[in-house]
Coordinates of C-alpha atoms in Angstrom, one line a residue:
X1049 CA -0.2 0.0 -0.1
X1050 CA 1.6 3.3 -1.1
X1051 CA 1.6 6.0 1.9
X1052 CA -0.9 9.0 1.4
X1053 CA 1.3 12.2 0.7
X1054 CA 2.1 14.7 3.4
X1055 CA -0.3 17.0 2.2
X1056 CA -2.9 15.2 1.7
X1057 CA -2.8 13.4 5.0
X1058 CA -2.6 17.1 6.7
X1059 CA -5.4 18.5 4.7
X1060 CA -7.8 15.3 5.4
X1061 CA -6.3 16.2 9.7
X1062 CA -7.4 19.7 8.7
X1063 CA -10.9 18.9 7.2
X1064 CA -11.6 16.8 10.2
X1065 CA -10.4 19.2 12.9
X1066 CA -12.8 22.1 11.3
X1067 CA -15.7 19.5 10.5
X1068 CA -15.8 18.6 14.4
X1069 CA -15.2 22.4 15.2
X1070 CA -18.4 23.4 13.0
X1071 CA -20.3 20.5 14.6
X1072 CA -19.3 21.7 17.9
X1073 CA -20.3 25.3 16.9
X1074 CA -23.8 24.3 15.7
X1075 CA -24.4 22.0 18.8
X1076 CA -23.2 24.9 21.3
X1077 CA -25.7 27.3 19.5
X1078 CA -28.7 25.2 18.9
X1079 CA -28.4 24.6 22.9
X1080 CA -27.6 28.0 24.2
X1081 CA -29.0 29.9 21.4
X1082 CA -27.1 31.5 18.1
X1083 CA -24.8 34.6 18.8
X1084 CA -25.8 38.0 17.6
X1085 CA -27.3 37.7 13.4
X1086 CA -24.3 39.0 11.4
X1087 CA -21.8 37.1 13.9
X1088 CA -23.3 34.0 13.7
X1089 CA -24.0 34.4 10.1
X1090 CA -20.2 35.3 9.6
X1091 CA -18.5 32.3 11.8
X1092 CA -20.6 30.0 9.9
X1093 CA -19.9 31.6 6.4
X1094 CA -16.2 31.7 7.1
X1095 CA -16.1 28.2 8.7
X1096 CA -18.0 26.3 5.8
X1097 CA -15.3 28.6 2.9
X1098 CA -12.8 26.7 4.8
X1099 CA -14.2 23.4 4.5
X1100 CA -15.4 23.7 1.2
X1101 CA -11.6 24.6 -0.1
X1102 CA -10.2 22.0 2.2
X1103 CA -12.8 19.0 0.9
X1104 CA -12.8 20.3 -2.7
X1105 CA -9.1 21.8 -3.7
X1106 CA -8.8 23.4 -7.1
X1107 CA -6.9 21.2 -9.7
X1108 CA -6.0 18.8 -6.9
X1109 CA -3.3 15.7 -8.5
X1110 CA -2.4 18.1 -11.8
X1111 CA 0.3 19.9 -12.6
X1112 CA -1.6 23.3 -11.3
X1113 CA -2.0 22.8 -8.2
X1114 CA 0.8 25.1 -7.0
X1115 CA -1.8 27.8 -8.7
X1116 CA -4.9 26.2 -7.1
X1117 CA -3.0 26.3 -4.0
X1118 CA -3.1 30.4 -4.6
X1119 CA -6.3 30.5 -5.6
X1120 CA -7.5 28.5 -2.4
X1121 CA -5.5 30.6 -0.2
X1122 CA -6.5 33.2 -1.6
X1123 CA -10.7 32.4 -1.3
X1124 CA -9.9 31.3 2.6
X1125 CA -8.3 34.8 2.9
X1126 CA -11.0 37.1 1.3
X1127 CA -14.2 35.3 2.9
X1128 CA -12.0 35.2 6.3
X1129 CA -11.3 38.8 6.1
X1130 CA -14.6 39.6 5.4
X1131 CA -16.3 37.7 8.0
X1132 CA -13.8 39.1 10.3
X1133 CA -14.7 42.6 9.4
X1134 CA -18.7 42.3 9.4
X1135 CA -18.0 40.8 12.8
X1136 CA -16.1 43.9 14.2
X1137 CA -18.7 46.1 12.7
X1138 CA -21.9 44.3 13.0
X1139 CA -23.4 47.4 15.4
X1140 CA -22.7 49.8 12.5
X1141 CA -24.1 47.8 9.9
X1142 CA -27.6 47.3 11.4
X1143 CA -27.5 50.8 12.8
X1144 CA -26.1 53.4 10.8
X1145 CA -26.4 51.5 7.1
X1146 CA -23.2 52.7 6.4
X1147 CA -21.9 53.8 2.8
X1148 CA -20.0 51.4 0.9
X1149 CA -16.4 52.5 0.3
X1150 CA -13.6 51.0 -2.2
X1151 CA -12.4 48.3 0.7
X1152 CA -16.3 47.5 0.9
X1153 CA -16.6 46.8 -2.6
X1154 CA -13.6 44.8 -3.1
X1155 CA -15.0 42.4 -0.1
X1156 CA -18.2 42.3 -1.4
X1157 CA -17.9 41.1 -5.0
X1158 CA -14.7 39.3 -3.6
X1159 CA -16.5 37.5 -1.2
X1160 CA -19.5 36.9 -3.5
X1161 CA -17.0 35.7 -6.5
X1162 CA -15.7 32.9 -3.9
X1163 CA -18.7 31.9 -2.8
X1164 CA -20.0 31.5 -6.0
X1165 CA -16.4 29.5 -7.3
X1166 CA -17.0 26.9 -4.1
X1167 CA -20.4 26.5 -5.3
X1168 CA -19.0 25.3 -8.7
X1169 CA -16.8 22.9 -6.9
X1170 CA -20.0 21.3 -4.5
X1171 CA -22.8 21.4 -6.8
X1172 CA -21.8 22.2 -10.7
X1173 CA -21.7 25.4 -12.7
X1174 CA -25.0 26.0 -13.3
X1175 CA -26.6 27.6 -9.6
X1176 CA -23.2 30.0 -10.1
X1177 CA -23.8 31.1 -13.5
X1178 CA -27.5 32.0 -12.7
X1179 CA -26.7 33.9 -9.6
X1180 CA -23.6 35.9 -11.6
X1181 CA -26.5 36.8 -13.9
X1182 CA -29.1 37.8 -11.4
X1183 CA -26.3 40.3 -10.4
X1184 CA -25.3 41.2 -14.1
X1185 CA -29.2 42.1 -14.4
X1186 CA -29.1 44.3 -11.6
X1187 CA -26.0 46.3 -13.0
X1188 CA -27.6 46.1 -16.4
X1189 CA -30.8 46.3 -16.5
X1190 CA -31.3 49.5 -17.8
X1191 CA -30.6 48.5 -21.0
X1192 CA -33.6 46.3 -21.2
X1193 CA -36.7 48.0 -22.9
X1194 CA -40.4 46.7 -21.5
X1195 CA -41.5 45.5 -17.9
X1196 CA -38.4 43.6 -17.2
X1197 CA -36.2 46.5 -17.6
X1198 CA -35.4 48.5 -14.3
X1199 CA -33.5 52.2 -13.8
X1200 CA -30.1 50.0 -12.8
X1201 CA -27.7 50.2 -9.6
X1202 CA -24.5 50.8 -9.0
X1203 CA -21.4 49.1 -7.5
X1204 CA -21.5 50.9 -4.2
X1205 CA -25.1 50.2 -3.7
X1206 CA -25.0 46.9 -4.7
X1207 CA -22.4 46.3 -2.4
X1208 CA -24.6 47.8 0.4
X1209 CA -27.2 45.2 -0.4
X1210 CA -24.8 42.3 -0.6
X1211 CA -22.1 42.9 1.8
X1212 CA -23.3 45.7 4.2
X1213 CA -26.7 44.5 5.3
X1214 CA -28.4 41.2 6.0
X1215 CA -29.9 40.9 2.9
X1216 CA -27.1 39.7 0.9
X1217 CA -24.3 37.4 2.0
X1218 CA -25.6 37.2 5.3
X1219 CA -29.3 37.1 5.1
X1220 CA -31.9 35.5 6.3
X1221 CA -31.4 31.9 4.2
X1222 CA -27.7 32.0 6.0
X1223 CA -29.6 32.4 9.1
X1224 CA -31.5 29.1 8.2
X1225 CA -28.4 27.2 7.1
X1226 CA -26.7 28.1 10.6
X1227 CA -29.2 27.3 13.1
X1228 CA -31.7 25.3 12.2
X1229 CA -30.8 23.6 9.1
X1230 CA -27.5 22.9 10.4
X1231 CA -28.9 21.6 13.5
X1232 CA -30.6 19.1 11.8
X1233 CA -27.9 17.9 9.3
X1234 CA -26.0 17.1 12.6
X1235 CA -28.8 15.2 14.1
X1236 CA -29.0 13.1 11.2
X1237 CA -25.2 12.8 10.5
X1238 CA -25.4 11.6 14.7
X1239 CA -28.4 9.2 13.7
X1240 CA -26.9 7.5 11.0
X1241 CA -23.5 7.0 12.8
X1242 CA -24.9 5.2 15.9
X1243 CA -26.1 2.2 14.0
X1244 CA -29.5 3.8 12.3
X1245 CA -28.6 3.2 8.8
X1246 CA -28.0 -0.7 9.6
X1247 CA -31.1 -0.6 11.4
X1248 CA -33.0 1.2 8.9
X1249 CA -31.6 -1.4 6.1
X1250 CA -32.9 -4.3 8.1
X1251 CA -36.4 -3.2 8.8
X1252 CA -36.9 -2.2 5.0
X1253 CA -35.3 -5.6 4.3
X1254 CA -38.3 -7.3 6.5
X1255 CA -41.0 -4.8 5.6
X1256 CA -40.8 -5.6 1.7
X1257 CA -38.3 -8.1 1.3
X1258 CA -40.4 -11.0 1.5
X1259 CA -42.9 -9.9 -0.7
X1260 CA -43.4 -10.1 -4.7
X1261 CA -40.5 -8.0 -5.9
X1262 CA -38.9 -7.5 -2.5
X1263 CA -36.0 -6.1 -3.6
X1264 CA -37.4 -3.2 -5.2
X1265 CA -39.7 -2.6 -1.9
X1266 CA -36.3 -3.1 0.0
X1267 CA -35.3 -0.4 -2.1
X1268 CA -38.3 1.7 -2.0
X1269 CA -38.5 1.4 2.3
X1270 CA -34.6 1.8 2.9
X1271 CA -34.4 4.9 0.4
X1272 CA -37.4 6.6 2.2
X1273 CA -35.7 6.6 5.2
X1274 CA -32.2 7.3 4.1
X1275 CA -33.6 10.0 2.2
X1276 CA -35.7 11.9 4.9
X1277 CA -32.2 12.0 6.8
X1278 CA -29.5 13.3 4.3
X1279 CA -32.2 15.5 2.3
X1280 CA -30.3 15.1 -1.1
X1281 CA -31.7 12.6 -4.0
X1282 CA -28.3 12.4 -5.4
X1283 CA -26.5 11.3 -2.0
X1284 CA -29.3 8.8 -1.3
X1285 CA -29.2 7.2 -4.4
X1286 CA -25.5 7.0 -4.4
X1287 CA -25.5 5.4 -0.8
X1288 CA -28.4 3.3 -0.7
X1289 CA -27.9 2.2 -4.5
X1290 CA -24.8 0.7 -4.0
X1291 CA -26.6 -2.0 -1.8
X1292 CA -30.2 -1.9 -3.5
X1293 CA -29.8 -2.3 -7.4
X1294 CA -27.1 -4.8 -7.3
X1295 CA -29.8 -6.7 -5.3
X1296 CA -32.5 -6.4 -7.6
X1297 CA -29.8 -7.3 -10.5
X1298 CA -28.8 -10.3 -8.9
X1299 CA -32.7 -11.2 -8.8
X1300 CA -32.9 -10.4 -12.4
X1301 CA -34.6 -7.4 -12.5
X1302 CA -33.7 -5.4 -15.6
X1303 CA -31.2 -2.7 -15.1
X1304 CA -32.9 0.4 -16.0
X1305 CA -35.8 -0.7 -14.1
X1306 CA -33.6 -1.2 -11.2
X1307 CA -32.3 2.2 -11.2
X1308 CA -35.4 3.7 -11.5
X1309 CA -36.8 2.5 -8.5
X1310 CA -33.4 3.7 -6.7
X1311 CA -34.0 7.1 -8.2
X1312 CA -38.0 8.3 -7.4
X1313 CA -37.9 6.4 -4.4
X1314 CA -34.4 8.6 -3.1
X1315 CA -36.4 11.7 -4.5
X1316 CA -39.3 11.1 -1.7
X1317 CA -37.0 11.1 0.8
X1318 CA -36.6 14.7 1.5
X1319 CA -40.1 15.0 1.0
X1320 CA -41.1 12.9 4.1
X1321 CA -41.6 14.0 7.6
X1322 CA -40.1 14.1 10.5
X1323 CA -36.8 16.1 8.7
X1324 CA -38.2 16.4 4.9
X1325 CA -34.6 17.5 4.0
X1326 CA -33.1 20.7 3.7
X1327 CA -35.6 22.7 1.4
X1328 CA -38.3 22.5 4.5
X1329 CA -36.3 24.5 7.0
X1330 CA -36.0 27.3 4.2
X1331 CA -39.9 27.0 3.5
X1332 CA -40.9 27.9 7.2
X1333 CA -38.5 30.6 7.2
X1334 CA -39.9 32.0 3.9
X1335 CA -43.6 30.8 4.6
X1336 CA -43.4 32.6 7.8
X1337 CA -44.4 29.1 9.7
X1338 CA -43.6 27.0 12.1
X1339 CA -41.3 24.1 10.6
X1340 CA -43.3 21.4 12.6
X1341 CA -46.6 22.9 10.8
X1342 CA -45.1 22.4 7.7
X1343 CA -43.9 18.6 8.8
X1344 CA -47.4 17.8 9.5
X1345 CA -48.7 19.2 6.3
X1346 CA -46.2 16.8 4.5
X1347 CA -47.6 13.6 6.1
X1348 CA -50.4 12.8 3.8
X1349 CA -48.4 14.0 0.5
X1350 CA -45.6 11.9 1.3
X1351 CA -47.6 8.7 1.9
X1352 CA -49.5 9.1 -1.0
X1353 CA -46.1 9.2 -2.7
X1354 CA -44.7 6.4 -1.3
X1355 CA -47.8 4.0 -2.0
X1356 CA -47.4 5.2 -5.7
X1357 CA -44.1 3.7 -5.8
X1358 CA -45.1 0.6 -3.5
X1359 CA -48.2 -0.1 -5.6
X1360 CA -46.6 0.5 -9.1
X1361 CA -43.6 -2.1 -8.0
X1362 CA -46.2 -4.5 -6.7
X1363 CA -48.3 -4.2 -10.1
X1364 CA -45.0 -4.6 -12.2
X1365 CA -43.5 -7.7 -10.2
X1366 CA -47.0 -9.6 -10.1
X1367 CA -47.2 -9.0 -13.8
X1368 CA -43.3 -9.7 -14.4
X1369 CA -43.3 -12.5 -11.9
X1370 CA -40.4 -11.0 -10.1
X1371 CA -40.2 -12.8 -7.1
X1372 CA -39.5 -12.4 -3.0
X1373 CA -36.2 -12.0 -1.6
X1374 CA -35.3 -15.6 -0.3
X1375 CA -34.9 -16.1 3.3
X1376 CA -31.5 -16.3 3.4
X1377 CA -30.6 -12.8 2.1
X1378 CA -33.1 -11.2 4.9
X1379 CA -31.6 -9.7 7.8
X1380 CA -32.5 -12.1 11.2
X1381 CA -35.5 -10.1 13.1
X1382 CA -33.2 -9.7 16.4
X1383 CA -30.4 -8.7 14.8
X1384 CA -32.2 -6.0 13.7
X1385 CA -34.4 -4.8 16.9
X1386 CA -31.2 -5.8 19.5
X1387 CA -31.0 -2.7 22.4
X1388 CA -27.9 -1.6 21.2
X1389 CA -29.2 -0.5 17.6
X1390 CA -32.8 0.5 18.6
X1391 CA -31.7 2.9 21.6
X1392 CA -30.1 5.5 19.7
X1393 CA -32.9 5.8 17.2
X1394 CA -36.2 5.7 20.3
X1395 CA -33.8 8.3 22.5
X1396 CA -33.7 10.3 19.3
X1397 CA -37.3 10.3 18.7
X1398 CA -38.1 10.5 22.4
X1399 CA -35.7 13.8 22.6
X1400 CA -37.2 15.5 19.6
X1401 CA -41.0 14.6 21.3
X1402 CA -40.0 16.2 24.5
X1403 CA -38.8 19.4 22.6
X1404 CA -42.2 19.2 20.7
X1405 CA -44.1 19.2 23.6
X1406 CA -42.6 21.6 25.3
X1407 CA -42.8 24.4 23.1
X1408 CA -39.0 24.8 22.3
X1409 CA -37.4 26.3 19.2
X1410 CA -36.3 23.7 16.4
X1411 CA -33.0 24.1 16.7
X1412 CA -33.3 23.4 20.4
X1413 CA -35.7 20.5 19.7
X1414 CA -32.9 18.9 17.4
X1415 CA -30.3 19.5 20.4
X1416 CA -32.6 17.7 22.7
X1417 CA -32.8 14.5 20.3
X1418 CA -28.9 14.8 19.9
X1419 CA -28.6 14.6 23.4
X1420 CA -30.8 11.9 24.3
X1421 CA -29.3 9.7 21.3
X1422 CA -25.9 10.3 22.4
X1423 CA -26.7 9.0 26.1
X1424 CA -28.3 6.2 24.3
X1425 CA -25.0 5.6 22.1
X1426 CA -22.9 5.8 25.4
X1427 CA -25.0 3.5 28.1
X1428 CA -26.0 0.7 25.5
X1429 CA -22.7 0.3 23.5
X1430 CA -21.0 0.5 27.1
X1431 CA -23.2 -2.0 28.5
X1432 CA -22.6 -4.3 25.8
X1433 CA -18.8 -4.5 26.4
X1434 CA -17.4 -2.1 23.8
X1435 CA -14.5 0.3 24.9
X1436 CA -15.4 3.5 25.9
X1437 CA -13.0 4.9 23.5
X1438 CA -14.2 3.2 20.8
X1439 CA -17.9 5.0 21.5
X1440 CA -16.0 8.5 21.9
X1441 CA -14.3 7.9 18.5
X1442 CA -17.9 7.0 16.8
X1443 CA -19.4 10.3 18.4
X1444 CA -16.3 12.3 16.7
X1445 CA -17.1 10.7 13.8
X1446 CA -20.4 11.6 13.6
X1447 CA -19.5 15.6 14.3
X1448 CA -17.3 15.2 11.5
X1449 CA -19.4 14.0 9.2
X1450 CA -22.3 16.5 10.4
X1451 CA -19.9 19.4 9.7
X1452 CA -19.2 18.0 6.7
X1453 CA -22.8 17.6 5.6
X1454 CA -23.6 21.4 6.3
X1455 CA -20.6 22.9 3.8
X1456 CA -22.6 21.7 0.5
X1457 CA -26.1 23.1 1.2
X1458 CA -24.5 26.1 3.5
X1459 CA -22.8 27.2 0.2
X1460 CA -25.6 27.1 -2.0
X1461 CA -27.9 29.2 0.6
X1462 CA -25.0 31.9 0.9
X1463 CA -25.6 32.2 -3.0
X1464 CA -28.7 31.8 -3.2
X1465 CA -29.6 35.0 -1.0
X1466 CA -27.6 36.7 -2.8
X1467 CA -30.0 35.6 -5.7
X1468 CA -33.2 36.2 -3.7
X1469 CA -31.9 40.0 -2.7
X1470 CA -30.9 40.8 -6.3
X1471 CA -34.6 39.5 -7.3
X1472 CA -36.4 41.7 -4.8
X1473 CA -34.0 44.7 -5.6
X1474 CA -34.8 44.6 -8.9
X1475 CA -38.4 43.8 -9.1
X1476 CA -38.1 41.0 -11.8
X1477 CA -39.9 38.7 -9.5
X1478 CA -43.3 41.3 -9.3
X1479 CA -42.5 41.5 -13.2
X1480 CA -42.2 37.4 -13.9
X1481 CA -46.0 37.4 -11.9
X1482 CA -47.5 40.1 -13.7
X1483 CA -46.6 38.0 -17.0
X1484 CA -47.6 34.9 -15.6
X1485 CA -51.0 36.4 -14.7
X1486 CA -51.2 37.9 -17.6
X1487 CA -50.8 34.4 -19.6
X1488 CA -52.9 32.7 -17.0
X1489 CA -56.2 35.2 -17.6
X1490 CA -57.2 34.1 -13.9
X1491 CA -57.2 30.5 -14.7
X1492 CA -55.9 28.8 -11.6
X1493 CA -55.0 25.3 -13.6
X1494 CA -53.2 27.1 -16.3
X1495 CA -50.9 29.4 -14.2
X1496 CA -50.5 26.2 -11.8
X1497 CA -49.2 24.2 -15.3
X1498 CA -47.3 27.2 -16.2
X1499 CA -45.3 26.7 -12.8
X1500 CA -44.7 23.5 -12.6
X1501 CA -43.1 23.2 -16.2
X1502 CA -40.6 26.3 -14.9
X1503 CA -40.4 25.0 -11.6
X1504 CA -39.1 21.6 -13.4
X1505 CA -36.8 23.2 -15.9
X1506 CA -35.4 25.7 -13.6
X1507 CA -34.9 23.1 -11.0
X1508 CA -32.7 21.0 -13.4
X1509 CA -28.9 20.7 -12.4
X1510 CA -29.8 22.1 -8.8
X1511 CA -30.0 20.8 -5.4
X1512 CA -33.5 20.9 -4.3
X1513 CA -32.7 23.7 -1.6
X1514 CA -31.5 26.1 -4.3
X1515 CA -33.8 25.2 -6.7
X1516 CA -36.7 25.8 -4.2
X1517 CA -35.5 29.1 -3.4
X1518 CA -35.2 30.4 -6.9
X1519 CA -38.2 29.5 -8.0
X1520 CA -40.5 30.5 -5.0
X1521 CA -38.6 33.8 -5.0
X1522 CA -39.7 34.8 -8.6
X1523 CA -42.9 32.4 -8.9
X1524 CA -44.9 31.6 -6.0
X1525 CA -46.5 34.9 -5.7
X1526 CA -48.3 34.4 -9.1
X1527 CA -50.2 31.6 -7.5
X1528 CA -50.3 33.5 -4.0
X1529 CA -52.0 36.6 -5.6
X1530 CA -54.8 34.2 -7.0
X1531 CA -55.9 33.5 -2.8
X1532 CA -54.1 30.6 -2.5
X1533 CA -52.5 30.0 0.7
X1534 CA -48.7 30.7 0.9
X1535 CA -47.8 26.8 2.4
X1536 CA -50.1 25.2 -0.1
X1537 CA -47.9 27.3 -2.5
X1538 CA -44.4 26.7 -1.6
X1539 CA -45.3 22.9 -0.7
X1540 CA -46.5 22.7 -4.5
X1541 CA -42.9 24.4 -5.6
X1542 CA -41.0 22.2 -3.0
X1543 CA -42.7 18.8 -4.9
X1544 CA -41.7 20.1 -8.4
X1545 CA -38.4 21.7 -7.2
X1546 CA -37.2 18.0 -5.8
X1547 CA -38.7 16.4 -8.5
X1548 CA -36.6 18.3 -11.2
X1549 CA -33.4 16.4 -10.2
X1550 CA -34.9 13.3 -11.7
X1551 CA -36.7 15.0 -14.8
X1552 CA -34.9 14.5 -18.4
X1553 CA -33.1 15.8 -19.6
X1554 CA -30.8 17.2 -16.9
X1555 CA -31.5 14.5 -14.6
X1556 CA -28.6 14.3 -12.0
X1557 CA -30.5 11.8 -9.6
X1558 CA -30.9 9.2 -12.8
X1559 CA -27.7 9.6 -14.1
X1560 CA -26.4 8.5 -11.1
X1561 CA -28.5 5.6 -10.5
X1562 CA -28.0 4.7 -14.7
X1563 CA -24.3 4.5 -13.6
X1564 CA -24.4 2.2 -10.6
X1565 CA -27.4 0.0 -12.6
X1566 CA -24.9 -0.1 -15.9
X1567 CA -27.9 1.0 -18.1
X1568 CA -28.8 3.8 -20.4
X1569 CA -29.8 6.8 -19.0
X1570 CA -32.4 7.7 -21.0
X1571 CA -34.1 4.0 -20.1
X1572 CA -33.7 5.0 -16.3
X1573 CA -35.6 8.2 -16.9
X1574 CA -38.5 6.9 -18.6
X1575 CA -39.1 4.3 -16.2
X1576 CA -38.3 6.5 -13.2
X1577 CA -41.2 8.9 -14.6
X1578 CA -43.3 5.5 -14.9
X1579 CA -42.8 4.8 -11.6
X1580 CA -43.2 8.4 -10.0
X1581 CA -46.6 9.3 -12.2
X1582 CA -48.3 9.7 -8.9
X1583 CA -45.6 12.2 -7.7
X1584 CA -45.5 14.7 -10.9
X1585 CA -49.6 14.9 -9.9
X1586 CA -49.7 15.2 -6.0
X1587 CA -49.0 19.1 -6.0
X1588 CA -51.9 19.6 -8.0
X1589 CA -54.2 17.8 -5.8
X1590 CA -52.5 20.5 -3.2
X1591 CA -54.6 23.2 -4.9
X1592 CA -57.6 20.8 -5.7
X1593 CA -57.9 19.4 -2.2
X1594 CA -56.8 21.3 0.8
X1595 CA -57.0 18.7 3.1
X1596 CA -54.1 17.0 1.4
X1597 CA -51.8 19.5 3.3
X1598 CA -54.1 19.6 6.7
X1599 CA -56.9 22.1 5.6
X1600 CA -60.4 21.8 5.3
X1601 CA -61.0 20.1 8.8
X1602 CA -61.2 16.9 9.4
X1603 CA -63.7 15.9 6.7
X1604 CA -61.6 17.8 4.2
X1605 CA -58.4 15.5 5.4
X1606 CA -60.4 12.5 5.0
X1607 CA -61.8 13.3 1.9
X1608 CA -58.5 14.4 0.3
X1609 CA -56.8 11.0 2.0
X1610 CA -59.1 8.7 0.3
X1611 CA -59.5 10.2 -2.8
X1612 CA -55.8 10.0 -2.9
X1613 CA -55.2 6.8 -2.4
X1614 CA -57.9 5.9 -5.3
X1615 CA -55.9 8.1 -7.4
X1616 CA -52.5 6.7 -6.6
X1617 CA -53.6 3.2 -6.6
X1618 CA -55.8 3.6 -9.9
X1619 CA -52.3 4.9 -11.9
X1620 CA -50.3 2.3 -10.4
X1621 CA -52.1 -0.1 -12.0
X1622 CA -52.6 2.0 -15.3
X1623 CA -49.0 2.5 -15.6
X1624 CA -47.9 -1.1 -14.2
X1625 CA -49.6 -2.8 -16.5
X1626 CA -52.2 -4.4 -14.8
X1627 CA -53.9 -6.3 -17.0
X1628 CA -57.8 -7.1 -17.9
X1629 CA -60.0 -9.4 -19.3
X1630 CA -61.5 -7.8 -22.2
X1631 CA -58.1 -6.9 -24.2
X1632 CA -55.3 -4.7 -24.3
X1633 CA -57.5 -1.4 -25.1
X1634 CA -59.0 -2.4 -21.6
X1635 CA -56.4 -1.2 -19.3
X1636 CA -57.4 2.3 -20.2
X1637 CA -60.4 1.4 -17.7
X1638 CA -57.9 2.1 -14.6
X1639 CA -58.4 5.6 -15.7
X1640 CA -61.8 5.8 -15.0
X1641 CA -61.6 5.4 -11.1
X1642 CA -58.7 8.0 -10.8
X1643 CA -60.4 10.4 -12.7
X1644 CA -63.8 9.9 -10.5
X1645 CA -61.6 10.4 -7.6
X1646 CA -60.5 14.0 -9.0
X1647 CA -64.2 15.3 -9.0
X1648 CA -64.1 16.0 -5.6
X1649 CA -67.8 15.0 -4.1
X1650 CA -68.1 12.0 -1.6
X1651 CA -70.2 10.8 -4.4
X1652 CA -67.8 10.6 -6.9
X1653 CA -65.4 9.6 -4.5
X1654 CA -66.9 6.3 -3.3
X1655 CA -67.8 5.5 -6.6
X1656 CA -64.2 5.8 -7.6
X1657 CA -63.6 3.5 -5.0
X1658 CA -66.0 1.0 -5.6
X1659 CA -65.0 0.9 -9.7
X1660 CA -61.1 0.5 -8.4
X1661 CA -61.9 -2.3 -6.3
X1662 CA -63.9 -4.1 -8.7
X1663 CA -61.5 -3.6 -11.2
X1664 CA -58.5 -5.0 -8.8
X1665 CA -60.3 -8.3 -8.0
X1666 CA -61.1 -8.9 -11.9
X1667 CA -57.5 -8.4 -12.5
X1668 CA -56.4 -10.4 -9.6
X1669 CA -58.5 -13.3 -11.2
X1670 CA -57.1 -12.8 -14.7
X1671 CA -53.6 -12.9 -13.2
X1672 CA -54.4 -16.4 -11.1
X1673 CA -55.7 -18.0 -14.3
X1674 CA -52.3 -17.7 -16.4
X1675 CA -49.5 -19.7 -16.4
X1676 CA -46.6 -18.5 -13.9
X1677 CA -44.3 -15.9 -15.3
X1678 CA -40.6 -16.2 -15.3
X1679 CA -38.4 -13.1 -14.4
X1680 CA -38.1 -11.1 -16.7

């Protein structure tokens, strides 16, 4: 084995130390409350910028590395000096609204350029290009004729907005990233590193593995569990897909189908309570409601999302003859449910429950969950005979992973905050809203359809948090002005922003799944669209049924739930290819209960449920009468 170069070893140690320090910073401020707003945000940005440079060094391993070191050093120096300047002058900035001088302008645009370069390294070039275009639009808007033009702003004024205020680099989204969001990223990292990852996978295997198409159902459950914690479709696919996709292929599932199951199931995790990825924390700030209200509103849609996937997978498995996972490949219940592995999960949930019932802030609630979890890990593992030093090392690795996990989303939200500031400053969002309303002519469904298409296109190539912020800042007002509840509109945008990650042609989640499955990405994308049909329709149901998100009282919620279940199961049978005995065209009959379920009144929904039940019974008899199908 070749020894690591000294520089590489030193860099890894620096990453570990800074990550742990960031984790401790998040833990401390979650428990004791954040520092003064600009101080908290500046400290956070300085730390994640240094970590991003260390984790993604420029031209690493090439002959240009010496130049990369100079640029990396300049980036860290620029962000650190700017952050220290803000900390030293935060009282003046918040009370006197100072004019920007030449030095301020250098720090403003130098720090912005540094952040955008780090965003390019941690995600891709699309996001920083969009932010740069927004800043250029603020400069040059006076050259644009018509409603999208504006008077333009000079460098000094833009520097005041971007740098010498709490609207730009140190704005509200950065506050969310450094407090609530960071706390739950750290919570998730500790949860996974204390054994929850293995437990979730084992529980998924036991829940779905013994049923037809068991391997696909394992992927559905496992990806949902993991996605709810890590909040990234791409990361989820890369993590769970390395286990679930080979398992499906080993059981003779088509490669494209195996990749698609993982891609769509991983997408739903960041929409599933209680954590709902990272974008939901930003939504709470933008909408102005408590995060737990959003988590509660997301329960029914998440259940319908996964019901649609599970039902489609089940129908395809029955039709194609995909058999269950053999008992030898399933974990033992006793291993999955032992005290050492379950104690941290139970303690974490107990800590969260205590914080919620006690009325504490979201970040303090997360802190209670972390404290309870860490205590349970220490007790359970030491009682199991493990060395206390090993337990401490697990905790340190969890803090390190949590610190690293904050970096990408933190950098993106710093850039996204500048984008939002430019949109608000130039009035671009108002102009877009006017244009959309003029096209829609007051037709809510046409406006919603336009927004859905824009969300899917604008979010391509972007992480969900960044896509959601950008689309919500520009397009959400168009629906809100039609009298629709802001929570409904923002959840609508969040869903389509999440789905953009698997929507062709720029579908990062599909690309990763296709790579693991060794299948053509376009085939994986088509299969993903089929499996995720219910997910693409769900946001439209938010507009039709207030009960989908908890509105309309008990009856409204019940009507939305029954309608949603009938719709999801009907679409699953239609696109899963469930056969009826009257020829190929008779499969279209599955659209009948789906259509009836959308009409609204209880009579129509009852008729839809009865029609669906009748068709399911007929299809099951048809399936039982045919010869055994060999796996495809």
